[in-house]
XYZ file of C-alpha atoms in Angstrom:
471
model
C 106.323 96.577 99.706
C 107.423 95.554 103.517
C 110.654 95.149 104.362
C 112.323 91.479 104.191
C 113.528 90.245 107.246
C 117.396 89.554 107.947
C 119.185 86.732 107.074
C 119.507 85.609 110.699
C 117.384 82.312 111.293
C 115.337 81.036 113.555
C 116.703 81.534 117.530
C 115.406 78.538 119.795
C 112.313 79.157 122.037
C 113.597 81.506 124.773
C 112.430 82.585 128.342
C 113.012 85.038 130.572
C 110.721 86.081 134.217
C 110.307 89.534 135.237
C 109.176 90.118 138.616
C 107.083 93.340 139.713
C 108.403 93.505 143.379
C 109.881 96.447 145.281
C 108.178 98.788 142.879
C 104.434 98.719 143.456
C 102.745 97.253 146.286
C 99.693 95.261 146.533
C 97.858 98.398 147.257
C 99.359 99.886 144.467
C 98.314 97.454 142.116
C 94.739 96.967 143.667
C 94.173 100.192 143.363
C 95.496 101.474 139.971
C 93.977 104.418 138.100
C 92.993 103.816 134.288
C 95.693 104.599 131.989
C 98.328 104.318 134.794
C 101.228 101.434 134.162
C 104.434 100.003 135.717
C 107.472 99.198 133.411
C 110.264 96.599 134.171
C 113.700 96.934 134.116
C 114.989 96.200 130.584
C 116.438 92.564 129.919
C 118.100 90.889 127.456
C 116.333 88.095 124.983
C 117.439 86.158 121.688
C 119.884 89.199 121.461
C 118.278 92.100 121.818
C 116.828 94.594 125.161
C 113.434 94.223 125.562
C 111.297 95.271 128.792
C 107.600 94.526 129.867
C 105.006 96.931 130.909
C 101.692 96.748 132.958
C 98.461 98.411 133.283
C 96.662 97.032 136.518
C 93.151 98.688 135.658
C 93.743 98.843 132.104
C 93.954 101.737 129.593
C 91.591 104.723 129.059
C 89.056 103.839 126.278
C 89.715 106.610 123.549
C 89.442 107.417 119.441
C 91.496 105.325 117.098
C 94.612 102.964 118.774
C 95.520 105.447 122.238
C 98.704 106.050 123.517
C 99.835 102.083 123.274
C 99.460 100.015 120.153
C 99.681 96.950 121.155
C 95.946 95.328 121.355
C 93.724 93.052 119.269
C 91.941 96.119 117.584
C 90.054 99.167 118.365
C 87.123 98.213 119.427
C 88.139 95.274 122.175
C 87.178 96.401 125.903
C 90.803 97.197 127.624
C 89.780 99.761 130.205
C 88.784 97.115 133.528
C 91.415 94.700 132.534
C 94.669 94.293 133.227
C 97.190 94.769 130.167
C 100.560 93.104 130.018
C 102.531 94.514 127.032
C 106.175 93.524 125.796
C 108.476 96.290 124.080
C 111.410 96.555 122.281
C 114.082 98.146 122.998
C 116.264 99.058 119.662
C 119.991 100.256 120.193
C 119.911 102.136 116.598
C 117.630 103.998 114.310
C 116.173 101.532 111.728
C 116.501 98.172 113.875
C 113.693 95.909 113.782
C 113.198 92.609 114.799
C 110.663 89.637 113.493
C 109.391 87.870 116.973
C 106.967 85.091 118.168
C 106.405 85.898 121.719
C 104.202 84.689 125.088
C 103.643 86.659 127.929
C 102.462 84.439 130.848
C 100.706 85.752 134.323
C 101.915 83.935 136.617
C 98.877 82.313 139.102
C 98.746 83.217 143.117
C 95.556 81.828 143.686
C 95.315 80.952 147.471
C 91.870 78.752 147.012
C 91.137 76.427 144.100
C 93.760 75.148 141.357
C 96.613 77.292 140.785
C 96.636 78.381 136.840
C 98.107 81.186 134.480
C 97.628 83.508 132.061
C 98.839 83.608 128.631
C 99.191 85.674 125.536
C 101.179 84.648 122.597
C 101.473 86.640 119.300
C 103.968 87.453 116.839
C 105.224 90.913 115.480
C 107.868 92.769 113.478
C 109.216 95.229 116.691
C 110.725 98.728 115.657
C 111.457 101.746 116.563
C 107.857 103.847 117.293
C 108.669 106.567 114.242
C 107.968 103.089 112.293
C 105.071 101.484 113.725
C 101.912 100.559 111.921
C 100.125 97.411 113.476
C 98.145 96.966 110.330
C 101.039 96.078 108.391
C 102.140 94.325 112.043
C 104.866 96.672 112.958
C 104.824 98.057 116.505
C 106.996 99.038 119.206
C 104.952 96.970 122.278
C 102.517 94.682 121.442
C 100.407 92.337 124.354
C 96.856 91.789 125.395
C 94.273 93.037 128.977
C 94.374 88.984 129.731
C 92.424 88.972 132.902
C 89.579 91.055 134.659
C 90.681 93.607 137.060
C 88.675 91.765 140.037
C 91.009 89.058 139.417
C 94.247 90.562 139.945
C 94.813 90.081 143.956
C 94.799 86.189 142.421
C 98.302 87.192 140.566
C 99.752 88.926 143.627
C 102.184 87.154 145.328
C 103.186 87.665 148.820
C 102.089 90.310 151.204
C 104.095 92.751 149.229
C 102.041 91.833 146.335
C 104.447 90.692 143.934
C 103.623 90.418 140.116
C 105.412 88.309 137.839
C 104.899 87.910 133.783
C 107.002 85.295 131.880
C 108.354 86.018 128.427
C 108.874 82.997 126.001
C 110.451 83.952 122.572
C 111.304 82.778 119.370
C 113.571 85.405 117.290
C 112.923 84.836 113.230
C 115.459 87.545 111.663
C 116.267 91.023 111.932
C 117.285 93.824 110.412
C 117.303 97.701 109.431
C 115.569 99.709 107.484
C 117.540 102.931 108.454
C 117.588 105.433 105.015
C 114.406 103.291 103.738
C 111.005 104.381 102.873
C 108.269 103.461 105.016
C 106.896 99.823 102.916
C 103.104 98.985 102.609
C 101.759 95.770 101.481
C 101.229 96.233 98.225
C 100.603 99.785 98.197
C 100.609 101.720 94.966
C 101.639 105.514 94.308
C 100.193 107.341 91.528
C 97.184 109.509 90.722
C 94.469 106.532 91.778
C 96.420 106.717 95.197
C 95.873 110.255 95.767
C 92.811 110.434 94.754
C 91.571 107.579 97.000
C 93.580 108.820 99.874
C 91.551 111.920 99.478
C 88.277 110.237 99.310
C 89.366 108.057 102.421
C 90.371 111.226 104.515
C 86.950 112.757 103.316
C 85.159 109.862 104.738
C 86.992 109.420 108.006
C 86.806 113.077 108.483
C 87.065 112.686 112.649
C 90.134 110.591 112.799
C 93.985 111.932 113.094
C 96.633 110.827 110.743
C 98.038 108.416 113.375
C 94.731 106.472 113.101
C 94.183 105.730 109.818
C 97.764 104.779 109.560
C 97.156 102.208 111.995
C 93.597 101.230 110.758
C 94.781 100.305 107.000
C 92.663 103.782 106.229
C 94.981 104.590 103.014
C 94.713 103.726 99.622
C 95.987 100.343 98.126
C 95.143 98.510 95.033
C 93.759 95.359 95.652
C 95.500 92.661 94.937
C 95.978 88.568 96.223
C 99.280 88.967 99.222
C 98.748 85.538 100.782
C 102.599 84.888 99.314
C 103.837 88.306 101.097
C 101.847 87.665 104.541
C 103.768 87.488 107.555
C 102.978 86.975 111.785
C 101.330 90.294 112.795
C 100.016 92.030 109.922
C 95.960 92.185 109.575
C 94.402 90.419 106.725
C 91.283 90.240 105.502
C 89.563 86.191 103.374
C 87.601 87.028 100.820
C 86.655 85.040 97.115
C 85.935 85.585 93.508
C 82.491 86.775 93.262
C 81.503 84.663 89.836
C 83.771 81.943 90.470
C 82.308 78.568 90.092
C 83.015 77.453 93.716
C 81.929 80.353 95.748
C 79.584 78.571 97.810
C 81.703 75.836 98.221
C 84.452 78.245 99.972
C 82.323 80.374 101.754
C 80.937 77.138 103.474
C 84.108 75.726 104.157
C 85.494 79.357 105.688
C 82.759 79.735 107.828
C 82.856 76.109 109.236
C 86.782 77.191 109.766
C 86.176 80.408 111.232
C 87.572 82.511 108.636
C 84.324 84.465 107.972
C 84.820 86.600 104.451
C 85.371 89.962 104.661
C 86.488 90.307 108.269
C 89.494 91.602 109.723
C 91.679 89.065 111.170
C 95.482 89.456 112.840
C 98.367 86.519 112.185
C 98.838 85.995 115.785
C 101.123 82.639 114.098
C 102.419 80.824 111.519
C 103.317 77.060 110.796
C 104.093 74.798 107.875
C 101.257 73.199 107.072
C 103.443 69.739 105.542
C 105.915 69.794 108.539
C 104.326 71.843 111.123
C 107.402 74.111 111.923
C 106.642 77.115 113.219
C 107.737 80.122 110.598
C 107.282 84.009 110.066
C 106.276 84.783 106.998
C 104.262 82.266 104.195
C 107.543 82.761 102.187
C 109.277 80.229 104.600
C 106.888 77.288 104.241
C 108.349 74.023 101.972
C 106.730 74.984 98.950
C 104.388 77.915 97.808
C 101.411 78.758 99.650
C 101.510 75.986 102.583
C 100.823 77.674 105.506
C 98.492 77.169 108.419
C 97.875 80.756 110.776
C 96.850 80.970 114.150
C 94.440 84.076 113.538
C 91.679 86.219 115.557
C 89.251 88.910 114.454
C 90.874 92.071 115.370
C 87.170 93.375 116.586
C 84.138 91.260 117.867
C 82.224 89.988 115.833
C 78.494 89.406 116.634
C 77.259 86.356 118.644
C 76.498 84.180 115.863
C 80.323 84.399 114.732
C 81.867 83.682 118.092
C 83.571 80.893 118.647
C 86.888 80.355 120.961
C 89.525 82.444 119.618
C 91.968 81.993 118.073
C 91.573 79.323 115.202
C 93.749 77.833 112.812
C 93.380 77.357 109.202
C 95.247 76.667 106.510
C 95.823 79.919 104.282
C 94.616 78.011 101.358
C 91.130 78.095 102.902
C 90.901 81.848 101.815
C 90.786 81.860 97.953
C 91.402 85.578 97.903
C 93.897 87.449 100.965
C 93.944 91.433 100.765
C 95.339 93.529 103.205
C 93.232 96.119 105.472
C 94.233 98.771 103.359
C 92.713 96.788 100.064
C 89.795 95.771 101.874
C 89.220 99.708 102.623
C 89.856 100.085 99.077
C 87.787 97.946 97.612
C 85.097 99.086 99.693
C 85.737 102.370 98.526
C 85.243 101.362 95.051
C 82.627 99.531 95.363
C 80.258 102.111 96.985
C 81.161 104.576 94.396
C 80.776 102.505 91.474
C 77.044 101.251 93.225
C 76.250 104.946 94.193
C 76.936 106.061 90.706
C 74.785 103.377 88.813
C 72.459 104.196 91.275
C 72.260 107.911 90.516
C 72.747 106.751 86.626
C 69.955 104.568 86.794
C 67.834 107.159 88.378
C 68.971 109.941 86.251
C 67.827 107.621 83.240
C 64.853 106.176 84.822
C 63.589 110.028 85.260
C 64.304 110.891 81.445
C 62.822 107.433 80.642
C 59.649 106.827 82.356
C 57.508 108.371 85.045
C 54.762 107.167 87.288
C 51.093 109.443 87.743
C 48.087 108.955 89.959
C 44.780 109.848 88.185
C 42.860 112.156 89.647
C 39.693 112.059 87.357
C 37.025 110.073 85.336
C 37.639 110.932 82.101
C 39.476 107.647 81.071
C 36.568 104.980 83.605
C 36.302 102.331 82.909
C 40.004 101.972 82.047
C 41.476 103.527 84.621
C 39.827 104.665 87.756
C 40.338 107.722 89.968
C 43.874 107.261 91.814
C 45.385 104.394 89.946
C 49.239 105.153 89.422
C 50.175 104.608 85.592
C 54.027 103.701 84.845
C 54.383 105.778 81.700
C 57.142 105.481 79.265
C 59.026 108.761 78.031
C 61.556 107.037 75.383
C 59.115 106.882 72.253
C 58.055 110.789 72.479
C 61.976 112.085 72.989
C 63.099 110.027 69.743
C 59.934 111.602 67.702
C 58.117 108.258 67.113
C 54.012 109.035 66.840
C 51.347 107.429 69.096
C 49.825 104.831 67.054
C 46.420 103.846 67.067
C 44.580 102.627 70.247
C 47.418 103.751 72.834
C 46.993 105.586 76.096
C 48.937 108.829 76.084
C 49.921 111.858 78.352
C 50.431 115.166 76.912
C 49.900 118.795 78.010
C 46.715 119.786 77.080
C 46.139 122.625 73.862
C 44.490 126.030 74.844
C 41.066 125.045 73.077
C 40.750 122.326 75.915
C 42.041 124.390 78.702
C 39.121 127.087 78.034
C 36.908 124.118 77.883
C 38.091 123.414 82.283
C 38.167 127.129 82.549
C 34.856 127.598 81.649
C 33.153 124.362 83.846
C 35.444 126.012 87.022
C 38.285 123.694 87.030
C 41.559 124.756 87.222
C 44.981 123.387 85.716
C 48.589 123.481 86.777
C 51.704 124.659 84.964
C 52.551 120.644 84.693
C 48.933 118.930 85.078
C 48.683 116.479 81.697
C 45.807 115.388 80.326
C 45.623 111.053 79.935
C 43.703 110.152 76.536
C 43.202 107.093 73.953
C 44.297 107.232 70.708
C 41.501 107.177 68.611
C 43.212 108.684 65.131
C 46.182 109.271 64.065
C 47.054 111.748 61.336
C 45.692 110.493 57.801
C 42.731 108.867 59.153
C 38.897 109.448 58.187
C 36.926 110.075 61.110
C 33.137 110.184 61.701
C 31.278 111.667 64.893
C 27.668 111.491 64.783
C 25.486 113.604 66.627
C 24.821 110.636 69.210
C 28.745 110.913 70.377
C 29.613 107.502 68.695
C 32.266 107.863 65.880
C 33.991 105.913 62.678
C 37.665 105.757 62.133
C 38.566 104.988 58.377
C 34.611 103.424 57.878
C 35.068 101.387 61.120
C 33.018 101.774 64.229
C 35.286 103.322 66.621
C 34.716 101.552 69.994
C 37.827 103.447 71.976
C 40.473 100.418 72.050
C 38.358 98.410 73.357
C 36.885 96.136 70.363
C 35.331 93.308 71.148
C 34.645 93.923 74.710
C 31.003 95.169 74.923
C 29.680 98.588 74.666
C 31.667 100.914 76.085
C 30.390 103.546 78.691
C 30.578 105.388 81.661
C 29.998 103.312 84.448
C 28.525 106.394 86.555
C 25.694 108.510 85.808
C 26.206 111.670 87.294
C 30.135 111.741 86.185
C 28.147 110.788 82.355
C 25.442 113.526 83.135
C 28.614 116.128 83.605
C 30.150 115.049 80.223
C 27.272 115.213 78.420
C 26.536 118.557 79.535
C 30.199 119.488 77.747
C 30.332 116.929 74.818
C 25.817 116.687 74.094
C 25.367 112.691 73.210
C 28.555 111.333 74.993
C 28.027 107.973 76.286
């Protein structure tokens, strides 16, 4: 599982100012290439060396997380905006720390009301051997908060002068130094490495790196609402047959927790005495926790709303990590791909569907009417009874009979018939075509409906001519 933060509590709200000036110029800033940032000078916060880093026009747009992992997600717009990141600074191999943090843009604006930016978020910071922002671990961590157009409103001064505030709240530390990288509820075994395979199979164009950081690994699924911390993506979800399933998916979507999508902790609070906390572990008593929470991607315009929300965690009925979600996914689509494939495998020994290409069987069924056919009774040896309609591959005596009035028959043409007799029956034909079956006039099936005959006289000219006194 993840790591357990340190026994050192809560550190009061903290803040600290870090002012671009001497370093870039207005110019400079105005005129930043994609990709390109500015780092502060390291400081000191609750305790530990942290420093700040900007991206005027943003970062390059590229596969998976890019060189910086701190964003909402992979598919948010950062190249065109201007990215403010905070990043710790460990002073030994293993050191982490469990944050709440708020980076705040300071406002310049010469016309209008002065205002500023703000980002706030929480994370486990580490060392960058140990990050994996799905399971909210990462070395920096911040937001693009404004367009790029509106940086000359941040500038201060001629010189151009950019400030971000940092606010911080320190929950624990600690060091995992020796210890194996932990997963949320992540499971070893043969299931693991056989889903891990199937997951790498599937995701066949992204690096190791990336799936790391997009949950793309095998986990079992399980409920972790009671091992969630601030950071780590989660995705709501419910009991399919359970008896209030409409009754939580209403109430989720009302609260913005939409089932099934990926959301990040940003924060955390007590729900009963609204103190802010890291993990749900800390609340009063099991379970009571409210998170401040955003999808990690957009979601499409009917879902938008204005980000972030909070909810109580209770409002999800089940909580599975990214991982799970992949996982379950993954199982789901193979267990619905293979009943799909079983069902057709089945459904192709079991029944089978024709299109009539003659008149031999009008009235009853006209020239290119499909007939669903069953297969089940012939494989398990059961004999056509008595008035049925029945496909079979047609005996040499009848074949000579097409050959000889120029029609021709394929390796898998069938012939479609009525079954007039089965074996042990008395039959009668007279010489005018009509016929007796056990002493009873035979009237093809179709007793009681009038005489029966071919509706078309040519197609009953061209029978006669092979069966003299057909009707």
């Amino acid at each position: 599982g993840a790591e357990q933060a340190g026994a050192g509590g809560q550190v009061s709200w903290q803040s600290f100012t870090v002012a671009y000036e001497h370093c870039w110029t207005r110019e400079d800033f105005v005129n930043a290439e994609p990709g390109i940032g500015v780092e502060s000078a390291p400081f000191e916060l609750g305790g530990h060396r942290w420093q700040t880093l900007v991206y005027p026009a943003g970062q390059q747009r590229i596969a998976g997380f890019g060189p910086a992992s701190g964003f909402l997600g992979p598919s948010h717009s950062r190249r065109g905006r201007v990215g403010v990141y905070l990043r710790f600074l460990p002073e030994e191999e293993g050191q982490y720390v469990d944050a709440q943090f708020a980076l705040t843009v300071k406002g310049h604006q010469q016309a209008g009301p002065r205002f500023d930016v703000s980002f706030e978020c929480g994370m486990r910071f580490c060392e960058a051997a140990r990050e994996e922002p799905s399971d909210g671990r990462a070395r920096d961590w911040g937001a693009h908060v404004l367009p790029r157009e509106a940086l000359p409103d941040f500038l201060e001064g001629e010189d151009g002068t950019f400030r971000v505030e940092v606010n911080m709240t320190v929950f624990g530390e600690g060091n995992t130094r020796g210890k194996a990288r932990g997963r949320l509820g992540s499971a070893g075994g043969v299931q693991r490495l056989i889903g891990d395979t199937v997951l790498k199979a599937a995701t066949a164009g992204l690096s190791e790196e990336s799936r790391r950081k997009n949950g793309v690994f095998w986990s079992a699924p399980e409920d972790v609402r009671a091992e969630l911390r601030v950071g780590q993506v989660f995705v709501p979800t419910q009991q399919p047959l359970s008896p209030t399933w409409l009754f939580n998916r209403r109430r989720m979507f009302r609260s913005g927790l939409y089932p099934g999508v990926e959301y990040r902790i940003m924060g955390m609070r007590d729900t009963d005495t609204g103190a802010r906390i890291f993990r749900v572990s800390d609340a009063s008593r099991p379970g009571a926790a409210t998170v401040t929470t955003r999808p990690i991607y957009p979601v499409t315009k009917q879902l938008e709303r204005v980000w972030p929300v909070e909810v109580p965690l209770r409002f999800a009925p089940v909580v599975l990590t990214q991982a799970m979600y992949n996982t379950a996914t993954l199982i789901s689509t193979t267990v619905f791909c293979v009943l799909v494939l079983g069902f057709g495998l089945v459904g192709r020994e079991a029944v089978s569907i024709y299109k009539i290409p003659s008149l031999s069987m009008d009235p009853t069924i006209m020239p290119s009417d499909l007939v669903l056919t069953e297969k089940v009774t012939a494989r398990l040896g059961l004999q056509p009874r008595r008035g049925e309609v029945v496909f079979f591959s047609p005996p040499e005596a009848l074949k000579q009979v097409v050959a000889k009035n120029n029609g021709r028959l394929g390796t898998r043409d069938l012939f479609v018939k009525r079954v007039g007799a089965v074996p042990g029956d008395k039959v009668l034909v007279r010489a005018d075509g009509s016929a007796q079956v056990n002493g009873k006039e035979y009237l093809g099936g179709l007793e009681g409906r009038g005489e029966r005959r071919c509706a078309l006289p040519d197609s009953r000219r061209k029978i006669q001519d092979l069966i003299p006194g057909a009707r």
